[in-house]
mmCIF file of C-alpha atoms in Angstrom:
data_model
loop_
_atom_site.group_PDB
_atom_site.id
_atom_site.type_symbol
_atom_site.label_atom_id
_atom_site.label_comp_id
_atom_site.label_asym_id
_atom_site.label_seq_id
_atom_site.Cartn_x
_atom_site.Cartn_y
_atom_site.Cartn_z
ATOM 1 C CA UNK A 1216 -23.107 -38.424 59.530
ATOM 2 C CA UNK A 1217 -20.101 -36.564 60.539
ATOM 3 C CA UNK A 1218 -20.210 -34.739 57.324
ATOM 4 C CA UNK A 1219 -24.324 -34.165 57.709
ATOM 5 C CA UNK A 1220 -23.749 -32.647 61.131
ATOM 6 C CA UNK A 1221 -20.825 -30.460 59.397
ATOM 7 C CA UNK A 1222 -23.275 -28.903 56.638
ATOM 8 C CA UNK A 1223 -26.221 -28.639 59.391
ATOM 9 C CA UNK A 1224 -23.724 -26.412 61.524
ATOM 10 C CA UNK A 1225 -22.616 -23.991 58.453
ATOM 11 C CA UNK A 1226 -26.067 -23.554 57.217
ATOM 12 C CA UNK A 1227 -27.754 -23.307 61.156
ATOM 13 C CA UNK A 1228 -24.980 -21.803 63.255
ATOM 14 C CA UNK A 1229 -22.956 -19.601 60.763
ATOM 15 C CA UNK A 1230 -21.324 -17.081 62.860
ATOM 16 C CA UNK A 1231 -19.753 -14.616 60.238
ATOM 17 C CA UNK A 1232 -17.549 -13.028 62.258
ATOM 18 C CA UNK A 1233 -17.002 -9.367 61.432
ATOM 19 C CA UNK A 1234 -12.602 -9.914 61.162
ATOM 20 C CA UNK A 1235 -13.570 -12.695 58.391
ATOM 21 C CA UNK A 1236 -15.894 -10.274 56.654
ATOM 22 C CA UNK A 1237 -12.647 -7.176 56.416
ATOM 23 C CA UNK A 1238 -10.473 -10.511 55.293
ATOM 24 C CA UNK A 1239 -13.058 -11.356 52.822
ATOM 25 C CA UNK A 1240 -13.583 -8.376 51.569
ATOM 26 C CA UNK A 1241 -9.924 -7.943 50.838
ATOM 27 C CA UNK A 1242 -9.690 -11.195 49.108
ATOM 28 C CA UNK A 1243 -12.871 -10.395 46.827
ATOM 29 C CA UNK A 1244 -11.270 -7.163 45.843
ATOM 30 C CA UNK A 1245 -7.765 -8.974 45.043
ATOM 31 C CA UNK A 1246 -9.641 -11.134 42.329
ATOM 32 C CA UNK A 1247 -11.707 -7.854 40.653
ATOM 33 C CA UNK A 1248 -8.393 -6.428 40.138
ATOM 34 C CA UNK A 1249 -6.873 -9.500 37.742
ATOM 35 C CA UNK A 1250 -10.458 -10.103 35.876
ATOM 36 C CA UNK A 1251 -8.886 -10.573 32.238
ATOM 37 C CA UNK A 1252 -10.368 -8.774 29.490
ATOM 38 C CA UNK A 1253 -12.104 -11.869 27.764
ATOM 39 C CA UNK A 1254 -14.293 -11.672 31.132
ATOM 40 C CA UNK A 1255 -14.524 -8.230 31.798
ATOM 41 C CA UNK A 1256 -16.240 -8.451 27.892
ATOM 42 C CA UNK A 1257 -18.696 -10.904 28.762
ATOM 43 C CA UNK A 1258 -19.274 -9.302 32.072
ATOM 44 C CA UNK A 1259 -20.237 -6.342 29.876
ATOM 45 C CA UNK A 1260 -22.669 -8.260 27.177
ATOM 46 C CA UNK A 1261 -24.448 -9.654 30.614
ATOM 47 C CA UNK A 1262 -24.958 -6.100 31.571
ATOM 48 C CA UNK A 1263 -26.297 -5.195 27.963
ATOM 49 C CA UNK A 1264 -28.607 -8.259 28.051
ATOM 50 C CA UNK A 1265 -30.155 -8.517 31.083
ATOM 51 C CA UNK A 1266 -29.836 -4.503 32.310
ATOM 52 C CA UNK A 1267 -30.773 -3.466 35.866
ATOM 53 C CA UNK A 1268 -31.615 -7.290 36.391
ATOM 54 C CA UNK A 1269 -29.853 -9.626 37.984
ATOM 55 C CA UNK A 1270 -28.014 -11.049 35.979
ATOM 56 C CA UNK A 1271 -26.571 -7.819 34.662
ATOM 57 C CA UNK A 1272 -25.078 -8.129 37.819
ATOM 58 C CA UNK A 1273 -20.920 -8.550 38.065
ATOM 59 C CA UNK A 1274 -20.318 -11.492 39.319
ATOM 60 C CA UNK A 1275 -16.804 -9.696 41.180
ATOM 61 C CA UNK A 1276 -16.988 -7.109 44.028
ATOM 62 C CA UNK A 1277 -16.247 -3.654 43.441
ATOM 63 C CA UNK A 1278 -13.861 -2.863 45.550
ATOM 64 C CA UNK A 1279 -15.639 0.420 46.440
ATOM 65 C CA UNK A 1280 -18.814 -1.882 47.852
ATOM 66 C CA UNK A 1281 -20.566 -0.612 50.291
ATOM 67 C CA UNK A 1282 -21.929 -4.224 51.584
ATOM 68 C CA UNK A 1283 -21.130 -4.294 55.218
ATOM 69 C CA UNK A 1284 -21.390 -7.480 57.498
ATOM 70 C CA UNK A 1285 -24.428 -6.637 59.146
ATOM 71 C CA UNK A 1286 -25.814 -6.739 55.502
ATOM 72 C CA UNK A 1287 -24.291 -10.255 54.982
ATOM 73 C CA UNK A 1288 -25.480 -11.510 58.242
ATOM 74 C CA UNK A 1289 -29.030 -10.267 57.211
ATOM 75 C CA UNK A 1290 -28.767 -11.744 53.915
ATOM 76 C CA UNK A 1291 -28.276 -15.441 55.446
ATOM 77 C CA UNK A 1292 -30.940 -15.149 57.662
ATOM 78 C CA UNK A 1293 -33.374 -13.977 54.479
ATOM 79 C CA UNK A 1294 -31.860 -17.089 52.491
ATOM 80 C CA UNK A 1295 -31.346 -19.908 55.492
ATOM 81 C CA UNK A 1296 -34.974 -21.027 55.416
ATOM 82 C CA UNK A 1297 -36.852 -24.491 55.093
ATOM 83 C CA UNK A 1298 -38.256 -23.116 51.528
ATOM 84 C CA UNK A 1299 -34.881 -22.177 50.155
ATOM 85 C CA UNK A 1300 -32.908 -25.037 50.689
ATOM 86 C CA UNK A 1301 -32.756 -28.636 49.667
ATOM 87 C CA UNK A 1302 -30.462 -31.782 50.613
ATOM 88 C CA UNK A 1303 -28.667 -33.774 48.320
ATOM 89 C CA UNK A 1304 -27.130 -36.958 48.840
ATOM 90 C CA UNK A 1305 -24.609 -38.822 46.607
ATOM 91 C CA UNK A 1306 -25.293 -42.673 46.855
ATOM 92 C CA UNK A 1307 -27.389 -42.457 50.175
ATOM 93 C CA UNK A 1308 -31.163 -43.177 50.064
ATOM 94 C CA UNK A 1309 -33.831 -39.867 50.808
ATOM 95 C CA UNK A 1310 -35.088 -41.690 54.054
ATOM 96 C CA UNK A 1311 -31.586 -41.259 55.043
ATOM 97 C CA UNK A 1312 -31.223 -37.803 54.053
ATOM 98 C CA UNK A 1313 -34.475 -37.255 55.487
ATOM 99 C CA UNK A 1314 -32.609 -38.634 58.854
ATOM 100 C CA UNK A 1315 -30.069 -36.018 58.194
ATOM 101 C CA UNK A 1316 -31.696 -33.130 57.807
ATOM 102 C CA UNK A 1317 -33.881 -34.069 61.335
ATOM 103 C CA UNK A 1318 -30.836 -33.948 63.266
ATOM 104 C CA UNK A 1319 -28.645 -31.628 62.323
ATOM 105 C CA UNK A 1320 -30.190 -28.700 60.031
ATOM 106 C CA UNK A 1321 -32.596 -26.506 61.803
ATOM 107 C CA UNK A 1322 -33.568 -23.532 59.891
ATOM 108 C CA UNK A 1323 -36.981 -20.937 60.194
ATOM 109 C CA UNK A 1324 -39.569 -22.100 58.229
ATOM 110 C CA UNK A 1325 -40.517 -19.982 54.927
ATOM 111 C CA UNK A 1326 -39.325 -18.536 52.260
ATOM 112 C CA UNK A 1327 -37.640 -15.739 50.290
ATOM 113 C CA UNK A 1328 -40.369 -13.865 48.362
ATOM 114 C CA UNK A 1329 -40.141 -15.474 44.405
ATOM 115 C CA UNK A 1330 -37.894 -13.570 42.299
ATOM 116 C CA UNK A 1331 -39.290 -12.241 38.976
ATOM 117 C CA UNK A 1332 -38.619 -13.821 35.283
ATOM 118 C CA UNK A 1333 -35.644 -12.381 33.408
ATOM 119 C CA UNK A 1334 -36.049 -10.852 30.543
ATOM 120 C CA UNK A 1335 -33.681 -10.059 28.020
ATOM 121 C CA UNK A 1336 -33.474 -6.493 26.444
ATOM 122 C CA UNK A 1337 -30.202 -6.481 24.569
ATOM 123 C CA UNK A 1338 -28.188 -3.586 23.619
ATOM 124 C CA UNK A 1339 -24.665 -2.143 23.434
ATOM 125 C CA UNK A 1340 -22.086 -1.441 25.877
ATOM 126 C CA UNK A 1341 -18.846 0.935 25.068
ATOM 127 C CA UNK A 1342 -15.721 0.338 27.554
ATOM 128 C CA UNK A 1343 -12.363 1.948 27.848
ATOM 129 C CA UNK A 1344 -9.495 -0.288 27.545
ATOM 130 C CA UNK A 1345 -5.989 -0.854 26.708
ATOM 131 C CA UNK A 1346 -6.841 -4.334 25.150
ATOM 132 C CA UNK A 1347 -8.790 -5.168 22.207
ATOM 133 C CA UNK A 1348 -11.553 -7.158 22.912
ATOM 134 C CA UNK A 1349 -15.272 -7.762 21.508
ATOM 135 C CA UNK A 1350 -18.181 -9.736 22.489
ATOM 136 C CA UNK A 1351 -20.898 -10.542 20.248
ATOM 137 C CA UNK A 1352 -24.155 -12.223 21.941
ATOM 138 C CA UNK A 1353 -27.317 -13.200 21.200
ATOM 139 C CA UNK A 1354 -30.218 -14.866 23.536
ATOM 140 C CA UNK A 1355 -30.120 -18.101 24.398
ATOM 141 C CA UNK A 1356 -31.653 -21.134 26.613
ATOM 142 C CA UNK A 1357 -32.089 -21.768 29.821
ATOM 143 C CA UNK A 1358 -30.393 -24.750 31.804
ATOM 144 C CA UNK A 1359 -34.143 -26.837 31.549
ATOM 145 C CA UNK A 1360 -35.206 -25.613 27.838
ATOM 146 C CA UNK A 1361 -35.366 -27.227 25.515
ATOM 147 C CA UNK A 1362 -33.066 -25.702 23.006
ATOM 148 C CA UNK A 1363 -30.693 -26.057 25.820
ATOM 149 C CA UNK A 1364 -28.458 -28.503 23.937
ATOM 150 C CA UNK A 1365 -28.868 -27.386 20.534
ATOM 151 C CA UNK A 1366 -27.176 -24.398 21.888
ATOM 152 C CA UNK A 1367 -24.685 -26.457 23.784
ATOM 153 C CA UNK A 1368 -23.905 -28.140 20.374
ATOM 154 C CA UNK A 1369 -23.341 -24.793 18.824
ATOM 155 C CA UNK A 1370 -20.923 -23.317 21.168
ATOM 156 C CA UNK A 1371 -18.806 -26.715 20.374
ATOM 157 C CA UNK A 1372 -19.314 -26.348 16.675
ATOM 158 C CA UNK A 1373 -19.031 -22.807 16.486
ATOM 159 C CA UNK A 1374 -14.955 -22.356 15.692
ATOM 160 C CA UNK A 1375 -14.542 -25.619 13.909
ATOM 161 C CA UNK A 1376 -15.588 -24.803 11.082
ATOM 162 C CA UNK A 1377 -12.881 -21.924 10.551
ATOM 163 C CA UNK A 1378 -9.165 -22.703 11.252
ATOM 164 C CA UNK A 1379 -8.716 -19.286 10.303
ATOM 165 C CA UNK A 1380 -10.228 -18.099 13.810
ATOM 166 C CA UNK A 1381 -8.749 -20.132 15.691
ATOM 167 C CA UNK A 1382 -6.791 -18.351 18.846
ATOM 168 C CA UNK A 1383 -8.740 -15.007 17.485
ATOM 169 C CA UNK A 1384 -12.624 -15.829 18.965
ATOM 170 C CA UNK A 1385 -14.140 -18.339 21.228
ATOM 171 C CA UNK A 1386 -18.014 -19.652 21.779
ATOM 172 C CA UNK A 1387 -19.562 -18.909 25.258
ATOM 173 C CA UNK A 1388 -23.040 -20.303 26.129
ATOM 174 C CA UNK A 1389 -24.340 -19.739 29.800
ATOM 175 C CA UNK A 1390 -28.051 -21.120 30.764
ATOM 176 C CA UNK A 1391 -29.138 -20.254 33.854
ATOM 177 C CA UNK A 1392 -32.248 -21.079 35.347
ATOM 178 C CA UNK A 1393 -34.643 -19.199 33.544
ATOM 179 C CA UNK A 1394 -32.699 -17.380 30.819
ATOM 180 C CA UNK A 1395 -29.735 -17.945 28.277
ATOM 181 C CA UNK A 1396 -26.937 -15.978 26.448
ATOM 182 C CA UNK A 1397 -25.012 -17.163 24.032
ATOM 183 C CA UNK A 1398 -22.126 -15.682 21.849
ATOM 184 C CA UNK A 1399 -17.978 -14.955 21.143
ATOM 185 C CA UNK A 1400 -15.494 -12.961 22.828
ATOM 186 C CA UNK A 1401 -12.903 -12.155 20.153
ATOM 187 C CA UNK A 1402 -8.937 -10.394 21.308
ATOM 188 C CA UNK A 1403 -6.388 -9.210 18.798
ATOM 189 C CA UNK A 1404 -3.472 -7.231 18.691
ATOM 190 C CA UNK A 1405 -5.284 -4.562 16.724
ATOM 191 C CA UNK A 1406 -8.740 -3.425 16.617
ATOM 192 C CA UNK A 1407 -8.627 -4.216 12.907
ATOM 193 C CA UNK A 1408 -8.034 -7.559 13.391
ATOM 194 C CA UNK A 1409 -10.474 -7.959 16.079
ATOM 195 C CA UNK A 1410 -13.023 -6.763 13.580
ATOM 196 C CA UNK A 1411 -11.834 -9.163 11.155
ATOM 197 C CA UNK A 1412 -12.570 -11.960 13.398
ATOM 198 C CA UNK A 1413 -15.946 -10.534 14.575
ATOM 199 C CA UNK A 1414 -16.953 -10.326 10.970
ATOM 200 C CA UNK A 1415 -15.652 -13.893 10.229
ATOM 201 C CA UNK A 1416 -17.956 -15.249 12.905
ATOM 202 C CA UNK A 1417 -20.837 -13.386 12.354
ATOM 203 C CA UNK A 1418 -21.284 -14.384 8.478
ATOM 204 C CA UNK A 1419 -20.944 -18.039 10.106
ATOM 205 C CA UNK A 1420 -23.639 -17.776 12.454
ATOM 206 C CA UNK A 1421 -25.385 -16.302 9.780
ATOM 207 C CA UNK A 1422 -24.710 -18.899 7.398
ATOM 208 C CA UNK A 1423 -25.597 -21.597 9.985
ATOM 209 C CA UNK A 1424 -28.493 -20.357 10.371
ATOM 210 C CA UNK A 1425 -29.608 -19.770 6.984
ATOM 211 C CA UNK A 1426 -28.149 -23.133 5.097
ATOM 212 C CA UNK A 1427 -28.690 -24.778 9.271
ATOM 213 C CA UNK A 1428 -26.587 -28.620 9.652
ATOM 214 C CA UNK A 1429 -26.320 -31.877 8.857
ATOM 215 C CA UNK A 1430 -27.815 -34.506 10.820
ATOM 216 C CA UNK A 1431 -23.851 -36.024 10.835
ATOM 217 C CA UNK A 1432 -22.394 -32.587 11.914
ATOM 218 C CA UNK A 1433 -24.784 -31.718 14.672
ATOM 219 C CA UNK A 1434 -24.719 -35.557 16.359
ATOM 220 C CA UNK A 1435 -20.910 -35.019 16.298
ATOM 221 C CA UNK A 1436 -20.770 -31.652 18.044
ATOM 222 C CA UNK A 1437 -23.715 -32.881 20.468
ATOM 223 C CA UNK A 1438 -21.405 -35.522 21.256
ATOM 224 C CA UNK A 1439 -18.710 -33.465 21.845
ATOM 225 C CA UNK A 1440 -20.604 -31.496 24.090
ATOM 226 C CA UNK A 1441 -21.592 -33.735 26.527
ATOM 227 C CA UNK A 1442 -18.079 -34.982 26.648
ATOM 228 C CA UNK A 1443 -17.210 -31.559 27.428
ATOM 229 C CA UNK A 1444 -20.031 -31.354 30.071
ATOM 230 C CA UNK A 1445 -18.639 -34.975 31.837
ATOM 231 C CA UNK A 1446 -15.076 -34.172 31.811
ATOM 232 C CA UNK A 1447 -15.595 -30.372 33.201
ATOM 233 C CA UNK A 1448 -18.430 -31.626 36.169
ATOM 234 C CA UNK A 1449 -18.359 -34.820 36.405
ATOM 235 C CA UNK A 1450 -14.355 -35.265 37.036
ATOM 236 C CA UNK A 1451 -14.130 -35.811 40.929
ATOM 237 C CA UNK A 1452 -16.426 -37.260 43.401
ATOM 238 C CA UNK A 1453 -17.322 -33.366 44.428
ATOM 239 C CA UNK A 1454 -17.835 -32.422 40.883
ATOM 240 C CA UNK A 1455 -20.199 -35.055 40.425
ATOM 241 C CA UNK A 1456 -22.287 -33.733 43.487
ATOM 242 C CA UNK A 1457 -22.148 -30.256 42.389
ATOM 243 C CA UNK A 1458 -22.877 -30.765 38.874
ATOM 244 C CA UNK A 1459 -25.932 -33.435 39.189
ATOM 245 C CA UNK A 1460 -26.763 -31.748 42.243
ATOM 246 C CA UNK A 1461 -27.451 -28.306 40.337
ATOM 247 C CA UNK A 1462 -29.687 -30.679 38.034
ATOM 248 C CA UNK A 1463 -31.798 -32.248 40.762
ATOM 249 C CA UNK A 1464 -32.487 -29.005 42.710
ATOM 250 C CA UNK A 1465 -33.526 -27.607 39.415
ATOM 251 C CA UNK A 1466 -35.472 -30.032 37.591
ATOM 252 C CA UNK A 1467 -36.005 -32.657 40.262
ATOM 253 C CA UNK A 1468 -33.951 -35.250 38.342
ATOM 254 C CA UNK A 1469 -30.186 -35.488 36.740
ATOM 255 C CA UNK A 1470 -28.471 -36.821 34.106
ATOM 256 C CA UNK A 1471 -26.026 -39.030 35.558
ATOM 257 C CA UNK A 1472 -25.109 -41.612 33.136
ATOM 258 C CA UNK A 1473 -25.740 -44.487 35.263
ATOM 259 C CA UNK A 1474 -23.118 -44.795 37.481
ATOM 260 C CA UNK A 1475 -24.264 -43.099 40.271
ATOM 261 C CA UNK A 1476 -27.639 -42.258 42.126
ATOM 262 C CA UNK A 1477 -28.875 -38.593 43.786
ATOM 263 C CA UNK A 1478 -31.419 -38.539 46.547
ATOM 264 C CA UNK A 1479 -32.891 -35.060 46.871
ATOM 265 C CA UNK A 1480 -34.976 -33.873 49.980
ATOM 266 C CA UNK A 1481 -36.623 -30.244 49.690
ATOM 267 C CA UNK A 1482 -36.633 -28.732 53.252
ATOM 268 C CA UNK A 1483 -39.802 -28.016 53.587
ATOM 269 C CA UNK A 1484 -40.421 -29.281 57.285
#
Protein backbone atom coordinates (compact mmCIF):
# COMPACT_ATOMS: atom_id res chain seq x y z
CA UNK A 1 0.00 0.00 0.00
CA UNK A 2 2.89 2.18 0.64
CA UNK A 3 3.26 2.68 -3.00
CA UNK A 4 -0.85 3.25 -3.42
CA UNK A 5 -0.71 5.94 -0.76
CA UNK A 6 2.48 7.41 -2.77
CA UNK A 7 0.46 7.76 -6.21
CA UNK A 8 -2.82 8.95 -4.18
CA UNK A 9 -0.58 11.87 -2.71
CA UNK A 10 0.99 13.01 -6.28
CA UNK A 11 -2.25 12.86 -8.04
CA UNK A 12 -4.45 14.51 -4.74
CA UNK A 13 -1.95 16.76 -3.00
CA UNK A 14 0.45 17.94 -5.83
CA UNK A 15 1.85 21.10 -4.62
CA UNK A 16 3.82 22.45 -7.73
CA UNK A 17 5.77 24.74 -6.17
CA UNK A 18 6.51 27.85 -8.21
CA UNK A 19 10.89 27.36 -7.66
CA UNK A 20 10.24 23.72 -9.31
CA UNK A 21 8.24 25.26 -12.11
CA UNK A 22 11.56 28.14 -13.04
CA UNK A 23 13.78 24.68 -12.54
CA UNK A 24 11.54 22.91 -14.85
CA UNK A 25 11.26 25.20 -17.18
CA UNK A 26 14.99 25.43 -17.52
CA UNK A 27 15.38 21.78 -17.87
CA UNK A 28 12.56 21.59 -20.69
CA UNK A 29 14.36 24.27 -22.58
CA UNK A 30 17.89 22.38 -22.17
CA UNK A 31 16.35 19.32 -24.11
CA UNK A 32 14.61 21.69 -27.15
CA UNK A 33 18.00 22.91 -27.70
CA UNK A 34 19.75 19.21 -28.56
CA UNK A 35 16.44 17.86 -30.53
CA UNK A 36 18.48 16.12 -33.49
CA UNK A 37 17.43 16.73 -36.88
CA UNK A 38 15.86 13.17 -37.55
CA UNK A 39 13.25 14.54 -34.83
CA UNK A 40 13.01 17.98 -35.52
CA UNK A 41 11.84 16.28 -39.26
CA UNK A 42 9.22 14.25 -37.88
CA UNK A 43 8.24 16.95 -35.51
CA UNK A 44 7.66 18.86 -38.76
CA UNK A 45 5.57 16.01 -40.86
CA UNK A 46 3.31 15.94 -37.42
CA UNK A 47 2.76 19.58 -37.93
CA UNK A 48 1.95 19.05 -41.76
CA UNK A 49 -0.43 16.17 -40.86
CA UNK A 50 -2.38 17.02 -38.18
CA UNK A 51 -2.13 21.21 -38.50
CA UNK A 52 -3.51 23.46 -35.75
CA UNK A 53 -4.51 20.09 -33.96
CA UNK A 54 -3.04 18.56 -31.39
CA UNK A 55 -0.99 16.54 -32.46
CA UNK A 56 0.70 19.09 -34.67
CA UNK A 57 1.75 20.02 -31.45
CA UNK A 58 5.82 19.83 -30.51
CA UNK A 59 6.17 17.58 -28.19
CA UNK A 60 9.45 20.03 -26.67
CA UNK A 61 8.94 23.49 -25.04
CA UNK A 62 9.84 26.50 -26.76
CA UNK A 63 11.94 28.08 -24.79
CA UNK A 64 10.14 31.41 -25.43
CA UNK A 65 6.75 29.71 -23.71
CA UNK A 66 4.71 31.74 -22.18
CA UNK A 67 3.10 28.83 -19.83
CA UNK A 68 3.39 30.14 -16.36
CA UNK A 69 2.75 28.02 -13.12
CA UNK A 70 -0.46 29.33 -12.33
CA UNK A 71 -1.35 27.84 -15.82
CA UNK A 72 0.15 24.43 -14.79
CA UNK A 73 -1.50 24.44 -11.49
CA UNK A 74 -4.85 25.12 -13.38
CA UNK A 75 -4.18 22.53 -15.82
CA UNK A 76 -3.99 19.68 -12.98
CA UNK A 77 -6.93 20.70 -11.41
CA UNK A 78 -8.88 20.54 -15.10
CA UNK A 79 -7.18 16.95 -15.57
CA UNK A 80 -7.15 15.46 -11.69
CA UNK A 81 -10.76 14.30 -11.84
CA UNK A 82 -12.67 10.91 -11.10
CA UNK A 83 -13.54 10.83 -15.08
CA UNK A 84 -9.99 11.28 -16.23
CA UNK A 85 -8.18 8.88 -14.41
CA UNK A 86 -7.98 5.16 -14.00
CA UNK A 87 -5.91 2.66 -11.65
CA UNK A 88 -3.87 0.01 -12.78
CA UNK A 89 -2.50 -2.71 -10.91
CA UNK A 90 0.25 -5.20 -11.93
CA UNK A 91 -0.55 -8.71 -10.36
CA UNK A 92 -3.07 -7.33 -7.68
CA UNK A 93 -6.81 -8.14 -8.02
CA UNK A 94 -9.48 -4.87 -8.93
CA UNK A 95 -11.21 -5.39 -5.44
CA UNK A 96 -7.86 -4.53 -4.22
CA UNK A 97 -7.28 -1.68 -6.36
CA UNK A 98 -10.68 -0.73 -5.68
CA UNK A 99 -9.33 -0.71 -1.83
CA UNK A 100 -6.65 1.55 -3.06
CA UNK A 101 -8.14 4.04 -4.71
CA UNK A 102 -10.81 4.42 -1.41
CA UNK A 103 -8.05 5.33 0.73
CA UNK A 104 -5.69 7.19 -0.70
CA UNK A 105 -6.84 9.02 -4.10
CA UNK A 106 -9.41 11.65 -3.62
CA UNK A 107 -10.04 13.67 -6.61
CA UNK A 108 -13.40 16.10 -7.75
CA UNK A 109 -15.72 14.22 -9.48
CA UNK A 110 -16.16 14.94 -13.42
CA UNK A 111 -14.58 15.32 -16.25
CA UNK A 112 -12.58 17.23 -18.87
CA UNK A 113 -14.97 18.18 -21.71
CA UNK A 114 -14.25 15.23 -24.71
CA UNK A 115 -11.69 16.28 -27.05
CA UNK A 116 -12.59 16.24 -30.79
CA UNK A 117 -11.47 13.42 -33.50
CA UNK A 118 -8.23 14.14 -35.36
CA UNK A 119 -8.20 14.49 -38.61
CA UNK A 120 -5.50 14.35 -40.90
CA UNK A 121 -4.99 17.08 -43.65
CA UNK A 122 -1.49 16.49 -44.93
CA UNK A 123 0.70 18.88 -46.61
CA UNK A 124 4.25 20.25 -46.84
CA UNK A 125 6.49 21.88 -44.50
CA UNK A 126 9.87 23.87 -45.69
CA UNK A 127 12.62 24.32 -42.76
CA UNK A 128 15.94 26.02 -42.64
CA UNK A 129 18.77 23.91 -41.70
CA UNK A 130 22.34 23.17 -41.78
CA UNK A 131 21.62 19.34 -42.04
CA UNK A 132 20.07 17.42 -44.70
CA UNK A 133 17.19 15.76 -43.68
CA UNK A 134 13.68 14.57 -45.25
CA UNK A 135 10.61 13.03 -44.01
CA UNK A 136 8.21 11.37 -46.14
CA UNK A 137 4.71 10.35 -44.40
CA UNK A 138 1.65 9.08 -45.14
CA UNK A 139 -1.58 8.32 -42.77
CA UNK A 140 -1.68 5.64 -40.76
CA UNK A 141 -3.57 3.61 -37.81
CA UNK A 142 -4.46 4.20 -34.69
CA UNK A 143 -3.12 2.21 -31.53
CA UNK A 144 -6.85 0.08 -31.50
CA UNK A 145 -7.37 -0.19 -35.50
CA UNK A 146 -7.25 -2.56 -37.06
CA UNK A 147 -4.60 -2.01 -39.62
CA UNK A 148 -2.64 -1.23 -36.58
CA UNK A 149 -0.23 -4.14 -37.10
CA UNK A 150 -0.15 -4.38 -40.70
CA UNK A 151 1.42 -1.05 -40.34
CA UNK A 152 3.58 -2.19 -37.49
CA UNK A 153 4.77 -5.00 -39.90
CA UNK A 154 5.62 -2.45 -42.49
CA UNK A 155 7.74 -0.15 -40.55
CA UNK A 156 9.86 -3.54 -39.74
CA UNK A 157 9.87 -4.58 -43.34
CA UNK A 158 10.26 -1.36 -44.79
CA UNK A 159 14.42 -1.12 -45.14
CA UNK A 160 14.98 -4.80 -45.51
CA UNK A 161 14.35 -5.12 -48.55
CA UNK A 162 17.18 -2.57 -49.74
CA UNK A 163 20.74 -2.93 -48.31
CA UNK A 164 21.40 -0.10 -50.38
CA UNK A 165 19.46 2.26 -47.81
CA UNK A 166 20.62 1.11 -45.12
CA UNK A 167 22.17 3.99 -42.62
CA UNK A 168 20.51 6.54 -45.38
CA UNK A 169 16.44 6.22 -44.24
CA UNK A 170 14.57 4.68 -41.43
CA UNK A 171 10.63 3.56 -40.96
CA UNK A 172 8.64 5.50 -38.25
CA UNK A 173 5.04 4.43 -37.40
CA UNK A 174 3.27 6.28 -34.41
CA UNK A 175 -0.57 5.26 -33.52
CA UNK A 176 -2.04 7.18 -31.15
CA UNK A 177 -5.34 6.88 -29.89
CA UNK A 178 -7.43 7.89 -32.57
CA UNK A 179 -5.09 8.62 -35.48
CA UNK A 180 -1.82 7.24 -37.21
CA UNK A 181 1.25 8.46 -39.24
CA UNK A 182 3.45 6.52 -40.76
CA UNK A 183 6.64 7.16 -42.93
CA UNK A 184 10.87 7.69 -43.28
CA UNK A 185 13.15 10.23 -42.14
CA UNK A 186 16.10 10.06 -44.55
CA UNK A 187 19.91 12.23 -43.60
CA UNK A 188 22.81 12.47 -46.00
CA UNK A 189 25.76 14.35 -46.44
CA UNK A 190 24.30 16.04 -49.49
CA UNK A 191 20.92 16.96 -50.47
CA UNK A 192 21.51 14.86 -53.57
CA UNK A 193 21.95 11.95 -51.81
CA UNK A 194 19.16 12.51 -49.52
CA UNK A 195 17.00 12.62 -52.60
CA UNK A 196 18.45 9.53 -53.78
CA UNK A 197 17.35 7.74 -50.78
CA UNK A 198 13.88 9.41 -50.68
CA UNK A 199 13.38 8.24 -54.21
CA UNK A 200 14.68 4.69 -53.39
CA UNK A 201 12.00 4.36 -50.74
CA UNK A 202 9.27 5.81 -52.33
CA UNK A 203 9.32 3.43 -55.58
CA UNK A 204 9.35 0.65 -52.68
CA UNK A 205 6.37 1.69 -50.98
CA UNK A 206 5.04 2.02 -54.22
CA UNK A 207 5.96 -1.26 -55.36
CA UNK A 208 4.67 -2.82 -52.10
CA UNK A 209 1.78 -1.61 -52.60
CA UNK A 210 1.15 -2.35 -56.08
CA UNK A 211 2.76 -6.13 -56.36
CA UNK A 212 1.62 -6.13 -51.99
CA UNK A 213 3.56 -9.49 -49.93
CA UNK A 214 3.85 -12.81 -49.42
CA UNK A 215 2.04 -14.56 -46.84
CA UNK A 216 5.92 -15.85 -45.73
CA UNK A 217 7.30 -12.22 -45.82
CA UNK A 218 4.58 -10.46 -43.93
CA UNK A 219 4.33 -13.40 -40.94
CA UNK A 220 8.12 -12.81 -40.68
CA UNK A 221 8.11 -9.04 -40.31
CA UNK A 222 4.83 -9.36 -38.03
CA UNK A 223 6.94 -11.46 -36.01
CA UNK A 224 9.59 -9.25 -35.87
CA UNK A 225 7.45 -6.64 -34.79
CA UNK A 226 6.09 -7.85 -31.86
CA UNK A 227 9.52 -8.86 -30.81
CA UNK A 228 10.36 -5.37 -31.24
CA UNK A 229 7.21 -4.28 -29.27
CA UNK A 230 8.26 -6.95 -26.12
CA UNK A 231 11.82 -6.11 -25.96
CA UNK A 232 11.21 -2.09 -26.16
CA UNK A 233 7.97 -2.23 -23.35
CA UNK A 234 7.93 -5.10 -21.94
CA UNK A 235 11.79 -5.17 -20.66
CA UNK A 236 11.48 -4.23 -16.85
CA UNK A 237 8.83 -4.72 -14.35
CA UNK A 238 7.90 -0.75 -14.97
CA UNK A 239 7.90 -1.20 -18.65
CA UNK A 240 5.55 -3.88 -18.41
CA UNK A 241 3.10 -1.57 -16.37
CA UNK A 242 3.48 1.25 -18.65
CA UNK A 243 3.22 -0.55 -21.79
CA UNK A 244 0.08 -2.99 -20.92
CA UNK A 245 -1.11 -0.31 -18.85
CA UNK A 246 -1.45 2.15 -21.97
CA UNK A 247 -3.41 -0.96 -23.51
CA UNK A 248 -5.91 -1.47 -20.71
CA UNK A 249 -6.78 2.25 -20.21
CA UNK A 250 -7.32 2.30 -23.90
CA UNK A 251 -9.06 -0.69 -24.94
CA UNK A 252 -10.02 -2.15 -21.58
CA UNK A 253 -7.79 -5.21 -22.11
CA UNK A 254 -3.85 -5.92 -22.98
CA UNK A 255 -1.83 -8.09 -24.68
CA UNK A 256 0.34 -9.53 -22.19
CA UNK A 257 1.51 -12.80 -23.34
CA UNK A 258 0.53 -14.70 -20.40
CA UNK A 259 2.82 -14.09 -17.89
CA UNK A 260 1.35 -11.51 -16.12
CA UNK A 261 -2.23 -10.14 -15.18
CA UNK A 262 -3.58 -6.15 -15.18
CA UNK A 263 -6.48 -5.15 -13.01
CA UNK A 264 -7.89 -1.84 -14.20
CA UNK A 265 -10.35 0.36 -12.07
CA UNK A 266 -11.85 3.57 -13.90
CA UNK A 267 -12.30 6.30 -11.19
CA UNK A 268 -15.47 7.00 -11.58
CA UNK A 269 -16.62 7.18 -7.79
Amino acid sequence: SLFAELVGDVVSHQKFQAHEHVDVAKQAALEASHVTPATNAIEAVHQAAFRSQGLSRSVFASPSSKVSHADVVAYAAELFKTGNLALIGSGISVDAVAELADAFIQVPSGSSSAANATTYFGGEIRKQSNVNEYALAFQGASASSGDASEFAALQVLKFALDDALKGSAKAFNFGYSDAGLFGIVTSGSSADEVASAVSAAAEQLKGAAKSGLSEQAFAKALAQAKFAAATDGLTTRLDRLETVGAQVYMKSRAKTGGYFFFSKLMLDI
